[in-house]
Every structure is written in C-alpha cells, then in structure tokens.
Coordinates of C-alpha atoms in Angstrom, one line a residue:
X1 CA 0.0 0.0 0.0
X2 CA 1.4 3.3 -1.0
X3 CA 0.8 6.9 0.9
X4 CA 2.1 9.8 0.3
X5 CA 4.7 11.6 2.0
X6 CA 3.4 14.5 4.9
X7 CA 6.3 17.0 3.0
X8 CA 5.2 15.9 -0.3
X9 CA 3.7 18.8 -2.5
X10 CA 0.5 18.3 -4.1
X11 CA -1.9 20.5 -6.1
X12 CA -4.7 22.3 -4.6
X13 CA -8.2 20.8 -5.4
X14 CA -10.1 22.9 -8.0
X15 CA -9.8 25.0 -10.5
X16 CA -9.1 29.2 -10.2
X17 CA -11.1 30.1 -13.4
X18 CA -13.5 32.1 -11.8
X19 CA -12.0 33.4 -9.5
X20 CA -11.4 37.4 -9.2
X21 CA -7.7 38.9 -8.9
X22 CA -8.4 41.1 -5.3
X23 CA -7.3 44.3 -7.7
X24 CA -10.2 43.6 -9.9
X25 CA -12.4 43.5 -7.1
X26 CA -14.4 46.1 -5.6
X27 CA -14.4 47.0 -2.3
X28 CA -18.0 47.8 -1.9
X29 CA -18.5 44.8 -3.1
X30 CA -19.9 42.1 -1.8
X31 CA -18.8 38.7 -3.2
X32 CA -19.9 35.0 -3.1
X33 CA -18.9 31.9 -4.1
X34 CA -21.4 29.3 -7.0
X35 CA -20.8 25.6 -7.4
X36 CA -19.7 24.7 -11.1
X37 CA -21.4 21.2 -10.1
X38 CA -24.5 21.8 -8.6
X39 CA -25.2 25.6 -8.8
X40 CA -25.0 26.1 -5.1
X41 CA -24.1 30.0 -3.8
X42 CA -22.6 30.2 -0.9
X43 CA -20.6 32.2 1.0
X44 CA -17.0 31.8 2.0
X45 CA -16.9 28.4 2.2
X46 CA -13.8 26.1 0.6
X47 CA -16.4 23.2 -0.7
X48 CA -20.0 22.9 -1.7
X49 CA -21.5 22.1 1.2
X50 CA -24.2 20.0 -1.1
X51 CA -21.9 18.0 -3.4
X52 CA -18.1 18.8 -1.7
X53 CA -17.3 20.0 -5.1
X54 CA -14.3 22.2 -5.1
X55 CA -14.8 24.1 -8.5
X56 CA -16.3 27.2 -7.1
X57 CA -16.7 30.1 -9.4
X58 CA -16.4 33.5 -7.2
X59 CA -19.4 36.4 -8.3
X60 CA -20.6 39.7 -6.9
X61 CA -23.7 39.3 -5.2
X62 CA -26.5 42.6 -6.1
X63 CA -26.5 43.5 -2.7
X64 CA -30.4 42.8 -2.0
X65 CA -31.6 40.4 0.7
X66 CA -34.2 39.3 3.1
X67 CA -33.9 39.6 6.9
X68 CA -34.2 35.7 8.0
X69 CA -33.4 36.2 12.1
X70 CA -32.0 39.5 13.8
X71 CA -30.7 40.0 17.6
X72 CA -29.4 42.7 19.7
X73 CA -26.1 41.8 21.1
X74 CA -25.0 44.1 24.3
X75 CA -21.5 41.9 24.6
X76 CA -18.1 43.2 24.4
X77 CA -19.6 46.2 22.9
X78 CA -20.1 49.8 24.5
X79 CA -23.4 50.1 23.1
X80 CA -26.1 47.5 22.1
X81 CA -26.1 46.8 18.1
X82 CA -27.5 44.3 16.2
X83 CA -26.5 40.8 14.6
X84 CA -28.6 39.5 11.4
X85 CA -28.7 36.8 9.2
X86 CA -29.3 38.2 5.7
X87 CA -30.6 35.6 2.9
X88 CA -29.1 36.7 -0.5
X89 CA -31.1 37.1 -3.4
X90 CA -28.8 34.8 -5.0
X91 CA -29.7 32.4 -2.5
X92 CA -26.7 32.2 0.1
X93 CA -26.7 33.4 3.6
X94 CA -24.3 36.0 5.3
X95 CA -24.2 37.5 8.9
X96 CA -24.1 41.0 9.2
X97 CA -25.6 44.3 10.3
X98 CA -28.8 46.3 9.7
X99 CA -28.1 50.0 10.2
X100 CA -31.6 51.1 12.0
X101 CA -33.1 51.5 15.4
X102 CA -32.7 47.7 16.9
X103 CA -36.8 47.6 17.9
X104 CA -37.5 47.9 13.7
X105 CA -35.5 45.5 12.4
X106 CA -37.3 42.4 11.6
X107 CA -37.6 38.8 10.2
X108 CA -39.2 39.5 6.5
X109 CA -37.4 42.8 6.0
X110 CA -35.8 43.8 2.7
X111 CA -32.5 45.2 2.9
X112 CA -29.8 46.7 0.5
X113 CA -25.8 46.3 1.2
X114 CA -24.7 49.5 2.5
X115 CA -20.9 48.6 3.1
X116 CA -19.1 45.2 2.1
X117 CA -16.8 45.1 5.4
X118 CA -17.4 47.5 8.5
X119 CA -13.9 49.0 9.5
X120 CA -14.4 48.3 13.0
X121 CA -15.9 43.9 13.1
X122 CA -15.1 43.2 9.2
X123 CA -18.6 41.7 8.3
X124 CA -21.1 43.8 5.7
X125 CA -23.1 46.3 7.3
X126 CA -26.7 46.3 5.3
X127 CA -29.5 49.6 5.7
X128 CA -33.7 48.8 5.4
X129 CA -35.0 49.5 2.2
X130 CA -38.1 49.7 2.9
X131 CA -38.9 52.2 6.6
X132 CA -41.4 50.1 8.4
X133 CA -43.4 51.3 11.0
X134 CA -44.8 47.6 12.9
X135 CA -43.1 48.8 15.7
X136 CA -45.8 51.3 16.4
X137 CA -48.6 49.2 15.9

C-alpha cells in the first residue's frame, strides 16, 4: 500500500477560473462563491457544502436580501447593536448588520448592502430598504 509523503507537495483541489484577482475586485462589493457542479451560492466556504465540489466560481452578489433572524447583542460592545442573518437574493446566507433603530429590524425585512466590510468587526453592514413602522402598531 502506498501513501504519500506529509512533505510531499501536491496541487490544490479545483480549479481558479472564476476566480477574481483582489485588484479587480471592488471593495464595496460584496462577493460569493457558485458551485460549477450543482449551482450552489454560498458564502466563504472552501467546498460545496451540497456535493463537496471544489470548483467554485467566485461572483458579486447585487446586494439585496431578506432579513431571516435579527438580535441585539449588548457583549463586548459599548453600546447594544445588532446581529442578522441576511438571505441573498442569489440564494446564500451572510451575517451581518442592519443599520436602524434595533426595535424595527425584523424577520421578512428587505434590505440593501450599504458597506461590504465594517472597518471596526469586518462583516457587511446592510441599511432597510423599505422604513417600516410595525413597531408602532
């Protein structure tokens, strides 16, 4: 039975076809990753977490989503702010911010990408598109 050596070098798994330069990217931009196999988006990930393929073609999402789940987070923070998952129009899901008072962000809210990477915790920092008033009634 042969195995290869632990100092061995081998080639990485996949191909870098799609895959953007980092100077042909825009930084307000925010950028996902699509299965060549199965279509899947997702979001940095290193396999498709529905076939393990490895040929994943990097794209830049439109910036529109839905709010799936939001909380207020008062931890290692001086101020309370708020912690979202945002479901992609392209169909994968990121964790990030909704600019807005914490009581009016909701599950079922539409949101736009505001910023691809806050300076201050790195994740993208989205703002409501549409004001809603349900916390009033």
């Amino acid at each position: 039975m042969y195995h290869h050596s632990g100092n061995a070098v081998h080639p990485a798994a996949g191909s870098a076809t799609g895959l953007l330069e980092p100077e042909d990217r825009d930084p307000e931009a925010l950028y996902y990753q699509r299965c060549a196999w199965c279509g899947t988006a997702m979001y940095h990930r290193l396999l498709c977490p529905v076939c393990r393929g490895s040929d994943l073609r990097t794209e830049r999402s439109e910036g529109v989503g839905t709010v799936r789940h939001s909380t207020v987070v008062h931890r290692n923070t001086p101020a309370a702010r708020n912690v979202s998952l945002i479901e992609m129009n392209e169909g994968f899901v990121v964790r990030g911010r909704v600019m807005g008072p914490l009581i009016g962000i909701h599950g079922g809210d539409r949101v736009r990408l505001s910023t691809a990477k806050d300076p201050v915790r790195g994740e993208p920092v989205f703002q409501l598109l549409d004001e809603s008033f349900r916390a009033w009634s």
